[in-house]
XYZ file of C-alpha atoms in Angstrom:
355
model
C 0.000 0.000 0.000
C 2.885 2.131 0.841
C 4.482 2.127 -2.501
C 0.775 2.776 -4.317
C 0.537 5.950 -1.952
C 4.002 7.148 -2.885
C 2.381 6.454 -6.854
C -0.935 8.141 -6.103
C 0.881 10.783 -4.042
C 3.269 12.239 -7.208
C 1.588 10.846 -10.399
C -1.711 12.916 -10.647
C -0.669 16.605 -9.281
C -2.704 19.933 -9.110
C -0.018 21.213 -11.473
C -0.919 18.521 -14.081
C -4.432 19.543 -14.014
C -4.035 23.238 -14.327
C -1.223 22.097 -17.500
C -4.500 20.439 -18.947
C -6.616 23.019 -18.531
C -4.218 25.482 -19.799
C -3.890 23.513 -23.354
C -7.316 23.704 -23.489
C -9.076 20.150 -21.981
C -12.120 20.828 -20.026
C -13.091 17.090 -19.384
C -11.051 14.423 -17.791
C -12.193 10.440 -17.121
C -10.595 9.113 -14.334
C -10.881 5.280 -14.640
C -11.327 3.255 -11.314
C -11.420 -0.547 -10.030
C -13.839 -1.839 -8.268
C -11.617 -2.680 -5.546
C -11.770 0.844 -4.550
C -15.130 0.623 -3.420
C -15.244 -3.337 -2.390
C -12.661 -5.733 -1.841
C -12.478 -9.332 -0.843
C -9.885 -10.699 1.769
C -9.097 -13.524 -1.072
C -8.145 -11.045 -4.340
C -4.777 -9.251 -5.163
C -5.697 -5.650 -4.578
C -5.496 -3.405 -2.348
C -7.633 -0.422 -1.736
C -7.339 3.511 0.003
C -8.249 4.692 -3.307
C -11.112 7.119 -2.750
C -9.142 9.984 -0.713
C -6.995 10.258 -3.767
C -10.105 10.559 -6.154
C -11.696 12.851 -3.963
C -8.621 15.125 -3.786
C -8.658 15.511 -7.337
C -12.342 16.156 -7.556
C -11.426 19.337 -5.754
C -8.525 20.139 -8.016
C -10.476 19.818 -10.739
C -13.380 22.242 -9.058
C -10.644 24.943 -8.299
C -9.462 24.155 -12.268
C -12.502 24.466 -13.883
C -12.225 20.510 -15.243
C -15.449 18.355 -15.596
C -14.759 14.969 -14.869
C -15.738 11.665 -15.816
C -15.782 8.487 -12.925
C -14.746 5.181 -14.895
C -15.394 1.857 -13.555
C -12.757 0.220 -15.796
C -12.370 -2.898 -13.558
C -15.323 -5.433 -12.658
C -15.209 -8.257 -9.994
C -14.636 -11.678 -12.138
C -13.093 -9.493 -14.719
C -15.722 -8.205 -17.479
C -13.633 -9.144 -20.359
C -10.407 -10.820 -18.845
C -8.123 -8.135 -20.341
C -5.035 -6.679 -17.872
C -7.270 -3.497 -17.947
C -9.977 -4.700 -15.906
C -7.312 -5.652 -13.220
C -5.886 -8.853 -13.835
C -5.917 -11.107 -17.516
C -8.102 -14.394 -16.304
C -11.003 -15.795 -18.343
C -13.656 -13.967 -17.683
C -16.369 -14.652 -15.303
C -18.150 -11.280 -14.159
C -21.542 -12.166 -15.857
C -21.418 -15.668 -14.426
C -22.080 -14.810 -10.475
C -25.122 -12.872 -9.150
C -22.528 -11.684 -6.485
C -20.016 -10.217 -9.188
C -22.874 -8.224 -10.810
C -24.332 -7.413 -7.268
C -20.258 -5.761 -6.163
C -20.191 -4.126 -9.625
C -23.662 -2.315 -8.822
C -22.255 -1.703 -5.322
C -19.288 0.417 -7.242
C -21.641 2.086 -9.361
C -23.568 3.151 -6.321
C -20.566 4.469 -4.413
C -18.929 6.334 -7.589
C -22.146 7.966 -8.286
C -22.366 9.107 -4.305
C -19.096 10.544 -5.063
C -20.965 12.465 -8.178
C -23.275 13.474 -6.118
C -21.317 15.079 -3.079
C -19.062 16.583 -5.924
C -21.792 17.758 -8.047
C -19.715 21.088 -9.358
C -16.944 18.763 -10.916
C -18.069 15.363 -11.707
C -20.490 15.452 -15.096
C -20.533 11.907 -15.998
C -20.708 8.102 -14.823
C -19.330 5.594 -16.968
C -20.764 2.442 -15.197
C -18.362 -0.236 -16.356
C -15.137 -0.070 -18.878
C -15.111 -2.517 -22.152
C -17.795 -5.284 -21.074
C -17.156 -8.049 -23.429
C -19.547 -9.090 -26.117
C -17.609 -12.086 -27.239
C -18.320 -13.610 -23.614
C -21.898 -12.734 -22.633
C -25.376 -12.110 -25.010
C -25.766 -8.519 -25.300
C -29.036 -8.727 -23.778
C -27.456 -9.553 -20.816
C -25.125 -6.596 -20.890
C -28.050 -4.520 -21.909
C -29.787 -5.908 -18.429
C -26.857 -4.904 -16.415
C -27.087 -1.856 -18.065
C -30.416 -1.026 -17.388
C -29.549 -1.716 -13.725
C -27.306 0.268 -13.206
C -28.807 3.209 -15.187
C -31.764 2.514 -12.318
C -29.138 3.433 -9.485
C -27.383 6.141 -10.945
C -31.040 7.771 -11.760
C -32.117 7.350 -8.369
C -29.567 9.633 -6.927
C -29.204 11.704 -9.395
C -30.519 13.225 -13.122
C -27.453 15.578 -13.835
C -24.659 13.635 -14.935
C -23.972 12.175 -18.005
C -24.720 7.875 -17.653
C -21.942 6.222 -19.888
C -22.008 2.924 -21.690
C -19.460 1.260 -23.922
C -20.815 -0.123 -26.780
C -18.899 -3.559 -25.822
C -17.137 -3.469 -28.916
C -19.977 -3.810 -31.469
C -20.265 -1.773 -34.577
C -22.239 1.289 -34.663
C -24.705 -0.283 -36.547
C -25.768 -2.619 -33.527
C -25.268 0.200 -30.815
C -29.012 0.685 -30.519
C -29.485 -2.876 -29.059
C -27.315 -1.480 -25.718
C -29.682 1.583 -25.031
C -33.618 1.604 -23.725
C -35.956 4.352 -24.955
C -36.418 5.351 -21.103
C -32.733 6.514 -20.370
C -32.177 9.820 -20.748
C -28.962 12.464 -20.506
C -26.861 8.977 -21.831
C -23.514 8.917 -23.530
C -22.347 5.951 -25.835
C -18.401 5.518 -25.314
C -16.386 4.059 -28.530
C -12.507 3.451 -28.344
C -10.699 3.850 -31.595
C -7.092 2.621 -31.601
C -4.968 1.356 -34.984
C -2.808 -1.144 -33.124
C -4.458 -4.197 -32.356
C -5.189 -5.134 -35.370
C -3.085 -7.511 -37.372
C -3.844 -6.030 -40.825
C -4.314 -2.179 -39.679
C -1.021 -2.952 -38.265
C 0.576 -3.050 -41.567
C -0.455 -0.085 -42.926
C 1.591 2.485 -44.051
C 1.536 6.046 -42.352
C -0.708 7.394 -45.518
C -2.751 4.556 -44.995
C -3.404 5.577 -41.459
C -4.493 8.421 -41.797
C -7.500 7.393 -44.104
C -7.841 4.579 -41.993
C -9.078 7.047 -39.470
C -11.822 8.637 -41.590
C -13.055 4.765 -42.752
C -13.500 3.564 -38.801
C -15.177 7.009 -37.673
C -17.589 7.081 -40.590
C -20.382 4.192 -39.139
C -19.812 6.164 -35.706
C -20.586 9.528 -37.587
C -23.398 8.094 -38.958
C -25.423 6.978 -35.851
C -28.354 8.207 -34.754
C -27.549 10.452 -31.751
C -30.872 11.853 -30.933
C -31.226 9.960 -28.170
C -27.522 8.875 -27.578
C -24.460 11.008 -27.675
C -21.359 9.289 -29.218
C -17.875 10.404 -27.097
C -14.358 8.673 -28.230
C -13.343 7.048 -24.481
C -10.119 6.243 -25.572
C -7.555 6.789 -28.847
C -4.163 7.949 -28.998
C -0.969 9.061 -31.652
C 0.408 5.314 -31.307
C -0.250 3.139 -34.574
C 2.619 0.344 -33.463
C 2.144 -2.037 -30.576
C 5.845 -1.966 -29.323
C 5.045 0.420 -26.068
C 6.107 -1.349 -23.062
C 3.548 -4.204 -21.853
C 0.428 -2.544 -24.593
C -0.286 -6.370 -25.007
C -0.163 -7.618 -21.807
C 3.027 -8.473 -19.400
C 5.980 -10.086 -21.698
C 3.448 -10.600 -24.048
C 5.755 -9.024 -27.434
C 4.204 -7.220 -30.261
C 2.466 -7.971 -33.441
C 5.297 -5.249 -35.005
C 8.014 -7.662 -34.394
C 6.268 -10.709 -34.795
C 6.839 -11.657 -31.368
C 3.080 -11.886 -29.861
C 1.567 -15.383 -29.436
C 0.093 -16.417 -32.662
C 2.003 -14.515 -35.069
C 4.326 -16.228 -36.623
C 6.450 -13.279 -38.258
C 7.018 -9.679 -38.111
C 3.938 -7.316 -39.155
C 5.097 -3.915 -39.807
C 4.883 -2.003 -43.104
C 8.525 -2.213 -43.454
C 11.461 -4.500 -44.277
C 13.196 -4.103 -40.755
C 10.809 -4.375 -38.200
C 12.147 -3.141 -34.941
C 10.941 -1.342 -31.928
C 13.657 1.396 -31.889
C 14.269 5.104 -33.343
C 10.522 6.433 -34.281
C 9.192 3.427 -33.103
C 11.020 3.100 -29.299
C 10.231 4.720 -25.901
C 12.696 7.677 -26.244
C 11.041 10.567 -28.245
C 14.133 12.021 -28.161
C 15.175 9.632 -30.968
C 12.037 10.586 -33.203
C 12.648 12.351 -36.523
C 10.863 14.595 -37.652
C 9.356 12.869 -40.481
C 7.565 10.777 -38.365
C 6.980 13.931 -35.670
C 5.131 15.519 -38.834
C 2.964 12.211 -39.063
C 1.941 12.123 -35.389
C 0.798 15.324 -35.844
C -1.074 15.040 -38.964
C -2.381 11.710 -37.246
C -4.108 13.234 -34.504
C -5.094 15.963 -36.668
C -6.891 14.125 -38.589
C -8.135 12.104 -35.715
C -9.600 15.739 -33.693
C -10.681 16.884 -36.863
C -14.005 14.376 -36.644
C -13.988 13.783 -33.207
C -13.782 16.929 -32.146
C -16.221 18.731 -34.863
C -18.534 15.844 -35.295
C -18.911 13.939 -32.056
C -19.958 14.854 -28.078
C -16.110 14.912 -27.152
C -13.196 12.794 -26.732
C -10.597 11.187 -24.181
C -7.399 10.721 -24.903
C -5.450 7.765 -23.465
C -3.888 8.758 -21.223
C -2.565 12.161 -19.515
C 1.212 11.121 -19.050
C 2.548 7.689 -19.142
C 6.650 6.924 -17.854
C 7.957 5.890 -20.664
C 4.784 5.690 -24.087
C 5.448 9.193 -25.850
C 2.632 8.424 -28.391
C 0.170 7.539 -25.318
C 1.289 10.467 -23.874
C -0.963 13.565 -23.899
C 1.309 15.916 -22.344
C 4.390 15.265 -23.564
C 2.427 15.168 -27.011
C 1.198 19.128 -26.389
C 4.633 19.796 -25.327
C 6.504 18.359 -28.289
C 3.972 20.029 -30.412
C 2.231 16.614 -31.892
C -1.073 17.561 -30.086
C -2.469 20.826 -30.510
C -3.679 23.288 -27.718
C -7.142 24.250 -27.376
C -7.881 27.626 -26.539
C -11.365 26.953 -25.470
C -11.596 26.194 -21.414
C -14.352 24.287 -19.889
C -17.411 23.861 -21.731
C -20.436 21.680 -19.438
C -22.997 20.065 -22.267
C -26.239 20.267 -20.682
C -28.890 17.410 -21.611
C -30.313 18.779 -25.030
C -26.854 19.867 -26.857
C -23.662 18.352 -28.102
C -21.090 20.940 -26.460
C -17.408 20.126 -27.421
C -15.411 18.320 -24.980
C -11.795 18.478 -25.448
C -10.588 15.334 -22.710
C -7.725 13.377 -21.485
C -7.711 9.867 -19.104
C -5.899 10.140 -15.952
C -4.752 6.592 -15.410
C -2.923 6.681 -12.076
């Protein structure tokens, strides 16, 4: 616990915030596990996260940042990825007890929403659910649920649902005609993919108008549409992005692929494509850029908002919103906080902070 306080302590600062909202975010989502909330004398957490939350709710008031409360982590595991705290097969939908916990988090993150009513604007109730594992109308049921607790404490923040990795075209069997002030989340990334993998940097780029246009085309009268989750990267060689000791599709070193997958004769993870942006040229500076140009330019014009993963990272410059700004592959914003209310689609200029 020690060592997580010293983390929690110097990761996420005041300074950090007021750097965000001084390139121009106005909206951060701060993902949480559900071992903040609950925990069980058998798992491997540990919890004495909610102080920390609460202390930057109140940096975020004196900021002027909206923020988002993530449950990215589900008892059992909602789609046994390292993200939802630890890679197992997953078995959250299986146990009346797991869904039970998870709508215990829900309950406590949206008391925090509602004791920190100036600052937190939305609830996302659970992080990536997995289609693959469970019938949709079971996620739908959760869903529904949950969107019953968060309504009975409160009508003003945003309720957010991931569309559990369907295509926009099958979004409107996740949402019920009765919800109302709800946000769809979609994460867009160009990396896990073992064709969009190969693609040249040109090829990127379009690639980004061809997976935005279904979620353009949506319906959003009754459902805004917010990117969770995208970033500059378009390799898979940043430090454990697959999993720990996992390797990478780039250098053909991830379970399964039997050879090397990026758009060039040498594939390594070095120079443009390593951890030191120090060693970037500025050819491929110049496509990071137009990258996440192209990326804000729909997003940001067409869409309720974005979220960019993540804030800062150690050692991931292209998952790395700050440095990004700084190096001058993100752009500032010169807008500063703007709330959407329940009948608009205000622009939300976001980051994660993933502590």
């Amino acid at each position: 616990l020690r060592q997580l306080e010293d983390h929690w302590d110097t990761f996420v600062t005041k300074e950090h915030l007021e750097t965000l909202a001084e390139s121009g975010i106005n909206w951060i989502r701060i993902p949480i596990g559900y071992w903040a909330f609950n925990l069980t004398d058998d798992e491997p957490f540990v919890n004495g996260q909610v102080p920390y939350i609460e202390r930057i709710l109140g940096w975020a008031q004196e900021t002027g940042l909206k923020v988002e409360l993530d449950l990215h982590g589900a008892p059992g595991s909602q789609n046994g990825y390292d993200n939802s705290g630890h890679r197992v097969t997953p078995e959250w939908l299986h146990s009346r007890t797991n869904v039970d916990r998870t709508l215990d988090a829900v309950r406590k993150m949206t008391q925090l929403a509602v004791d920190w009513e100036d600052a937190v604007y939305g609830i996302q109730i659970l992080n990536e659910p997995s289609r693959w594992k469970w019938p949709v109308s079971d996620i739908l049921e959760f869903y529904n649920e949950a969107y019953d607790i968060v309504r009975s404490m409160t009508n003003d923040v945003y309720f957010v649902i991931h569309d559990t990795f369907l295509g926009p075209n099958e979004w409107s069997t996740l949402v019920s005609s009765n919800w109302t002030n709800a946000l769809m989340d979609t994460h867009i990334y160009q990396m896990f993919d073992n064709y969009i993998i190969t693609l040249n940097e040109t090829a990127h780029i379009d690639m980004v108008a061809t997976m935005a246009e279904n979620v353009t085309r949506f319906d959003r009268s009754s459902i805004g549409v917010v990117v969770g989750e995208f970033s500059a990267a378009t390799h898979d060689c940043t430090k454990y992005i697959n999993g720990l000791g996992r390797g990478s599709r780039w250098e053909g070193t991830l379970e399964y692929v039997d050879h090397p997958l990026c758009p060039f004769e040498n594939c390594t993870c070095t120079g443009d494509y390593g951890s030191d942006y120090t060693g970037f040229s500025d050819h491929y500076k110049r496509f990071l850029r137009r990258y996440i140009d192209s990326q804000l330019s729909i997003y940001d014009r067409e869409l309720a908002g974005w979220f960019y993963w993540n804030f800062r990272t150690e050692s991931a410059p292209e998952w790395d919103y700050m440095l990004g700004v700084e190096q001058g592959w993100i752009p500032k914003f010169s807008r500063t906080a703007i709330p959407m209310t329940s009948d608009e689609e205000s622009e939300i200029s976001a980051t994660d902070l993933v502590s």
